[in-house]
Amino acid sequence: MDQKKTKKIFIETYGCQMNFSDSEIVASVLSGHGYTTTEDIFLADIILVNTCSIRDNAEQRVKKRLQHFRSMKKKNPGLIIGLLGCMADRLKTLFLEEEQLLDIIAGPDAYRDLPRLLEQVESGQRGVNTLLSMEETYADITPVRLAGNGVSAFISIMRGCENFCSYCVVPSTRGKERSREADTIVQETKMLFEQGYREVTLLGQNVNSYKWDEGDQTISFASLLGRIAEVNPLLRIRFATSHPKDISDDLLKTIAAHPNICKAIHLPVQSGSSRVLNLMNRKYTREEYMERVESIRRIIPGCAISTDIITGFCGETEEDHKETISLMKWARFDYAFMFKYSERPMTLAAKSLKDDIPDAVKERRLTEVIDLQQTLSFKSNQQDLNRVFEVLIEGDSKRSGEHFMGRNSQNKVAVFPKTNAKPGEYLKVKINSFTSATLLGAVI
Ligand code: 5AD
Ligand code: SF4
């Protein structure tokens, strides 16, 4: 029997949803070549670490983890270790030469090449491919769904990014922006629905600039979203991430027109100061961002808005920071991901701006932003008290086997006592209590 056929792969993923989606593509590429995935690292013949470079601490976590794999490899010299994703190109020299640990290094556009790279390893060489591509979208690859709940799945609709926000490593790790053929996205959605999935999240670094030429017609993100929404009314659609500079009213109207397109928009603001936004190369001002939020509230009443915020970017003054605080209060964000600025190599900021805010100041500003968001999330949940939401059941609540957890259209987690219903079904839940992170309720 072919030895290769019995090899088991464990994939460990760091970073964004896009990376989780990529790991599912990796699993698919390799399963087509006779490998299988395992969820038990101790059964693995091959460990693949899908990495993230977005902030320095993400890279540090991966480096620590690789030290652990080094000790596993000492005990089991046949173990193959591969590094995939955003750290691959940046750190290939370090890992191959200094660390002497890795057998495979593959960048985000090189996953089709993994079977060949694995063959190289089997013949005693190392397998390295970190080339970025202008075209690769993995459009024809049906992802193997890894460790999911069988209810919600990610669909990658575009790759790369060309916005060049000055703090961001993504344009250098993931290359040029390219959209995936619309029909393949619709097909993948239909297949997921038939398999019992009830929620898909369309993924891209900047989904609003999705564009696919079909004959003499150009399919925009709004028209793609409309097509996906029509696959089945019982299928919920989410998407991430939107760039404030190009989230159009046309898109907002499409969201409003389809009950199954979720009423939740993730709209990263990054800073509330126009001066800092300019340094960040975000291509919108504070006022333009506010105008977009007003449009969302006008066109999609009840829509949740979440955001990303960076504290302590190059040159950020106390005044700039206060503008971020005041914008957060004005926008009443329902949820936020908040970070302190971490300089990344090869970015515009690393090349031309000074990382001049002391760490303690970045940290203090971050704490202020987090504390404020906690209050805003609490208030947002307070407003939901006694409201009734349609909740898609995802599975058991983490804390109790007697409760289900699911989400409402606004992407808020709701926990409530179980009924006879099953994951994947919708229930009407009345909210009777809450924390800043969770709504608690009962089925009506
Ligand atoms: N430092 C801190 N946060 C960053 N992000 C991206 N790059 C950096 C960086 N260099 C944050 C942004 C982005 C989110 C995915 O990560 O807020 O929206
Ligand atoms: Fe995702 Fe960016 Fe991290 Fe790459 S660097 S995994 S694109 S968040």
Tab-separated table of C-alpha atoms in Angstrom, residues 92-348:
chain	number	residue	atom	x	y	z
A	92	LYS	CA	11.731	31.676	5.655
A	93	THR	CA	15.437	32.411	5.944
A	94	LEU	CA	15.335	32.574	9.710
A	95	PHE	CA	13.372	29.369	10.065
A	96	LEU	CA	15.203	27.335	7.485
A	97	GLU	CA	18.723	28.318	8.372
A	98	GLU	CA	18.771	29.341	11.986
A	99	GLU	CA	16.037	27.233	13.462
A	100	GLN	CA	16.631	24.105	11.339
A	101	LEU	CA	13.176	22.955	12.228
A	102	LEU	CA	10.913	23.330	9.272
A	103	ASP	CA	10.502	20.870	6.414
A	104	ILE	CA	7.981	22.936	4.477
A	105	ILE	CA	7.370	26.631	3.998
A	106	ALA	CA	4.412	27.675	1.849
A	107	GLY	CA	2.961	31.161	1.358
A	108	PRO	CA	-0.777	31.919	0.967
A	109	ASP	CA	-0.754	31.452	-2.826
A	110	ALA	CA	1.252	28.200	-2.823
A	111	TYR	CA	-1.202	25.722	-1.332
A	112	ARG	CA	-1.833	23.857	-4.580
A	113	ASP	CA	1.858	23.061	-4.540
A	114	LEU	CA	1.746	21.344	-1.126
A	115	PRO	CA	1.534	17.764	-2.453
A	116	ARG	CA	4.726	18.368	-4.477
A	117	LEU	CA	6.423	20.035	-1.522
A	118	LEU	CA	5.549	17.038	0.647
A	119	GLU	CA	7.010	14.713	-1.960
A	120	GLN	CA	10.223	16.727	-1.892
A	121	VAL	CA	10.375	16.310	1.855
A	122	GLU	CA	9.907	12.579	1.500
A	123	SER	CA	12.869	12.469	-0.826
A	124	GLY	CA	15.007	14.181	1.807
A	125	GLN	CA	14.837	17.809	0.701
A	126	ARG	CA	12.993	20.806	2.056
A	127	GLY	CA	9.903	22.115	0.292
A	128	VAL	CA	9.704	25.882	-0.073
A	129	ASN	CA	7.291	27.990	-2.144
A	130	THR	CA	6.419	31.530	-1.085
A	131	LEU	CA	5.638	32.991	-4.491
A	132	LEU	CA	2.660	35.297	-4.593
A	133	SER	CA	0.320	35.070	-7.552
A	134	MET	CA	-1.689	37.614	-9.537
A	135	GLU	CA	-4.509	35.135	-10.243
A	136	GLU	CA	-4.788	32.427	-7.603
A	137	THR	CA	-8.237	32.415	-5.951
A	138	TYR	CA	-8.590	28.643	-5.345
A	139	ALA	CA	-11.959	29.126	-7.093
A	140	ASP	CA	-12.321	25.475	-8.086
A	141	ILE	CA	-11.344	24.008	-4.727
A	142	THR	CA	-14.136	22.860	-2.451
A	143	PRO	CA	-12.867	23.413	1.076
A	144	VAL	CA	-12.895	20.567	3.606
A	145	ARG	CA	-14.784	22.021	6.578
A	146	LEU	CA	-12.549	21.729	9.623
A	147	ALA	CA	-13.842	21.539	13.195
A	148	GLY	CA	-16.914	23.598	12.314
A	149	ASN	CA	-20.366	23.415	13.880
A	150	GLY	CA	-22.029	22.184	10.677
A	151	VAL	CA	-24.208	25.325	10.695
A	152	SER	CA	-21.966	28.216	9.645
A	153	ALA	CA	-19.153	28.218	7.105
A	154	PHE	CA	-16.703	30.674	5.575
A	155	ILE	CA	-16.470	31.295	1.839
A	156	SER	CA	-13.467	33.154	0.544
A	157	ILE	CA	-14.552	35.472	-2.298
A	158	MET	CA	-11.376	37.419	-2.937
A	159	ARG	CA	-7.722	37.452	-1.943
A	160	GLY	CA	-5.009	40.000	-1.376
A	161	CYS	CA	-5.304	43.712	-0.733
A	162	GLU	CA	-4.134	46.886	-2.425
A	163	ASN	CA	-5.345	49.527	-0.014
A	164	PHE	CA	-1.920	49.958	1.559
A	165	CYS	CA	-3.049	51.212	4.951
A	166	SER	CA	0.267	52.384	6.275
A	167	TYR	CA	0.291	50.110	9.362
A	168	CYS	CA	-0.702	46.929	7.536
A	169	VAL	CA	1.419	43.985	6.517
A	170	VAL	CA	-1.293	42.300	4.410
A	171	PRO	CA	-0.429	43.778	0.984
A	172	SER	CA	3.073	42.369	1.370
A	173	THR	CA	2.042	38.964	2.781
A	174	ARG	CA	-0.991	38.326	0.577
A	175	GLY	CA	-0.235	40.294	-2.561
A	176	LYS	CA	-2.476	41.790	-5.224
A	177	GLU	CA	-6.213	41.996	-4.871
A	178	ARG	CA	-8.152	39.487	-6.982
A	179	SER	CA	-11.791	38.400	-6.974
A	180	ARG	CA	-13.051	34.869	-7.370
A	181	GLU	CA	-15.418	33.870	-10.163
A	182	ALA	CA	-18.988	34.647	-9.064
A	183	ASP	CA	-20.524	31.358	-10.282
A	184	THR	CA	-18.125	29.271	-8.206
A	185	ILE	CA	-19.130	31.250	-5.101
A	186	VAL	CA	-22.829	30.669	-5.797
A	187	GLN	CA	-22.173	26.957	-6.409
A	188	GLU	CA	-20.247	26.598	-3.168
A	189	THR	CA	-23.076	28.337	-1.313
A	190	LYS	CA	-25.701	26.002	-2.820
A	191	MET	CA	-23.643	22.973	-1.892
A	192	LEU	CA	-23.259	24.165	1.699
A	193	PHE	CA	-27.009	24.735	1.983
A	194	GLU	CA	-27.698	21.236	0.693
A	195	GLN	CA	-25.276	19.846	3.265
A	196	GLY	CA	-27.305	21.500	6.032
A	197	TYR	CA	-25.361	24.721	6.556
A	198	ARG	CA	-27.569	27.706	7.346
A	199	GLU	CA	-25.089	30.579	7.472
A	200	VAL	CA	-22.228	31.629	5.224
A	201	THR	CA	-19.737	34.416	5.797
A	202	LEU	CA	-18.256	35.852	2.607
A	203	LEU	CA	-14.648	36.756	3.222
A	204	GLY	CA	-12.138	39.144	1.741
A	205	GLN	CA	-9.792	41.855	3.006
A	206	ASN	CA	-12.061	44.443	1.415
A	207	VAL	CA	-15.239	42.788	0.144
A	208	ASN	CA	-16.685	46.085	-1.120
A	209	SER	CA	-14.205	46.119	-3.956
A	210	TYR	CA	-15.251	42.631	-5.156
A	211	LYS	CA	-15.594	42.727	-8.933
A	212	TRP	CA	-16.060	39.975	-11.493
A	213	ASP	CA	-16.446	40.494	-15.231
A	214	GLU	CA	-19.034	38.164	-16.743
A	215	GLY	CA	-19.468	38.790	-20.470
A	216	ASP	CA	-20.367	42.459	-20.817
A	217	GLN	CA	-21.617	42.617	-17.234
A	218	THR	CA	-19.559	43.443	-14.145
A	219	ILE	CA	-20.720	41.802	-10.950
A	220	SER	CA	-20.239	44.087	-7.957
A	221	PHE	CA	-20.253	42.977	-4.335
A	222	ALA	CA	-23.837	44.234	-3.984
A	223	SER	CA	-24.985	42.083	-6.933
A	224	LEU	CA	-23.019	39.059	-5.688
A	225	LEU	CA	-24.646	39.445	-2.280
A	226	GLY	CA	-28.090	39.625	-3.931
A	227	ARG	CA	-27.388	36.403	-5.849
A	228	ILE	CA	-26.198	34.579	-2.750
A	229	ALA	CA	-29.224	35.790	-0.777
A	230	GLU	CA	-31.474	34.191	-3.382
A	231	VAL	CA	-29.945	30.726	-2.941
A	232	ASN	CA	-32.457	30.095	-0.148
A	233	PRO	CA	-34.350	32.332	2.283
A	234	LEU	CA	-33.335	29.993	5.111
A	235	LEU	CA	-29.661	30.712	4.515
A	236	ARG	CA	-28.152	33.624	6.403
A	237	ILE	CA	-25.427	35.668	4.810
A	238	ARG	CA	-22.691	37.630	6.563
A	239	PHE	CA	-19.580	39.253	5.155
A	240	ALA	CA	-16.281	40.756	6.302
A	241	THR	CA	-14.519	43.081	6.007
A	242	SER	CA	-15.875	46.363	4.637
A	243	HIS	CA	-13.694	49.397	4.023
A	244	PRO	CA	-15.477	52.644	4.985
A	245	LYS	CA	-14.176	54.404	1.877
A	246	ASP	CA	-16.212	52.206	-0.429
A	247	ILE	CA	-19.257	50.843	1.346
A	248	SER	CA	-21.894	52.210	-1.023
A	249	ASP	CA	-25.565	53.054	-0.510
A	250	ASP	CA	-26.245	50.520	-3.236
A	251	LEU	CA	-24.775	47.809	-0.998
A	252	LEU	CA	-26.698	49.075	2.038
A	253	LYS	CA	-29.945	48.938	0.026
A	254	THR	CA	-29.195	45.342	-1.010
A	255	ILE	CA	-28.688	44.409	2.645
A	256	ALA	CA	-31.934	46.145	3.620
A	257	ALA	CA	-33.876	44.437	0.829
A	258	HIS	CA	-33.030	40.847	1.838
A	259	PRO	CA	-34.199	39.585	5.234
A	260	ASN	CA	-31.582	36.822	5.139
A	261	ILE	CA	-28.614	39.194	4.729
A	262	CYS	CA	-27.612	39.795	8.330
A	263	LYS	CA	-28.070	43.237	9.788
A	264	ALA	CA	-24.531	43.565	11.085
A	265	ILE	CA	-21.730	45.503	9.456
A	266	HIS	CA	-18.119	45.375	10.500
A	267	LEU	CA	-16.712	48.758	9.566
A	268	PRO	CA	-13.189	49.270	10.930
A	269	VAL	CA	-12.624	52.939	11.782
A	270	GLN	CA	-9.079	52.560	13.240
A	271	SER	CA	-9.003	56.132	14.595
A	272	GLY	CA	-11.415	58.996	15.218
A	273	SER	CA	-8.890	61.643	14.178
A	274	SER	CA	-8.780	62.746	10.529
A	275	ARG	CA	-5.114	63.641	10.977
A	276	VAL	CA	-4.248	60.106	12.110
A	277	LEU	CA	-6.509	58.555	9.459
A	278	ASN	CA	-4.503	60.470	6.887
A	279	LEU	CA	-1.225	59.148	8.329
A	280	MET	CA	-2.760	55.687	8.239
A	281	ASN	CA	-3.597	56.197	4.549
A	282	ARG	CA	-7.196	55.181	5.194
A	283	LYS	CA	-8.563	57.520	2.493
A	284	TYR	CA	-11.515	58.832	4.542
A	285	THR	CA	-11.947	61.485	7.219
A	286	ARG	CA	-13.725	61.326	10.563
A	287	GLU	CA	-16.663	63.187	8.995
A	288	GLU	CA	-16.858	60.816	6.012
A	289	TYR	CA	-16.874	57.826	8.359
A	290	MET	CA	-19.688	59.431	10.370
A	291	GLU	CA	-21.635	60.044	7.185
A	292	ARG	CA	-21.377	56.317	6.336
A	293	VAL	CA	-22.617	55.357	9.804
A	294	GLU	CA	-25.557	57.724	9.356
A	295	SER	CA	-26.375	56.099	6.012
A	296	ILE	CA	-26.293	52.652	7.598
A	297	ARG	CA	-28.649	53.782	10.359
A	298	ARG	CA	-30.960	55.419	7.818
A	299	ILE	CA	-31.064	52.648	5.225
A	300	ILE	CA	-30.892	49.630	7.577
A	301	PRO	CA	-32.631	50.518	10.852
A	302	GLY	CA	-31.536	48.216	13.674
A	303	CYS	CA	-28.270	47.281	11.976
A	304	ALA	CA	-25.416	46.468	14.361
A	305	ILE	CA	-22.126	48.219	13.672
A	306	SER	CA	-18.813	46.867	14.906
A	307	THR	CA	-15.332	48.226	14.374
A	308	ASP	CA	-11.563	47.879	14.766
A	309	ILE	CA	-9.487	50.480	16.607
A	310	ILE	CA	-5.737	50.968	16.865
A	311	THR	CA	-4.308	53.018	19.738
A	312	GLY	CA	-0.919	54.713	19.774
A	313	PHE	CA	-0.318	54.925	16.033
A	314	CYS	CA	2.717	57.008	14.977
A	315	GLY	CA	2.358	60.607	16.135
A	316	GLU	CA	-1.028	60.086	17.857
A	317	THR	CA	-1.524	62.958	20.330
A	318	GLU	CA	-3.743	62.989	23.391
A	319	GLU	CA	-6.101	65.152	21.340
A	320	ASP	CA	-6.242	62.527	18.559
A	321	HIS	CA	-6.936	59.834	21.145
A	322	LYS	CA	-9.803	61.919	22.595
A	323	GLU	CA	-11.256	62.142	19.103
A	324	THR	CA	-11.286	58.341	18.925
A	325	ILE	CA	-13.072	58.217	22.281
A	326	SER	CA	-15.646	60.791	21.167
A	327	LEU	CA	-16.248	59.024	17.870
A	328	MET	CA	-16.836	55.729	19.685
A	329	LYS	CA	-19.411	57.409	21.931
A	330	TRP	CA	-21.087	59.025	18.953
A	331	ALA	CA	-21.213	55.818	16.895
A	332	ARG	CA	-22.292	53.652	19.867
A	333	PHE	CA	-20.463	50.647	18.415
A	334	ASP	CA	-22.056	47.359	19.377
A	335	TYR	CA	-18.728	45.574	19.392
A	336	ALA	CA	-15.073	46.349	18.716
A	337	PHE	CA	-11.712	44.675	18.225
A	338	MET	CA	-9.086	46.921	19.790
A	339	PHE	CA	-5.318	46.804	19.440
A	340	LYS	CA	-2.269	48.829	20.285
A	341	TYR	CA	-0.160	49.754	17.324
A	342	SER	CA	2.570	47.271	16.452
A	343	GLU	CA	5.058	48.317	13.800
A	344	ARG	CA	5.358	45.747	11.021
A	345	PRO	CA	8.306	45.396	8.671
A	346	MET	CA	7.845	46.428	5.019
A	347	THR	CA	4.816	48.629	5.734
A	348	LEU	CA	4.534	52.271	4.667
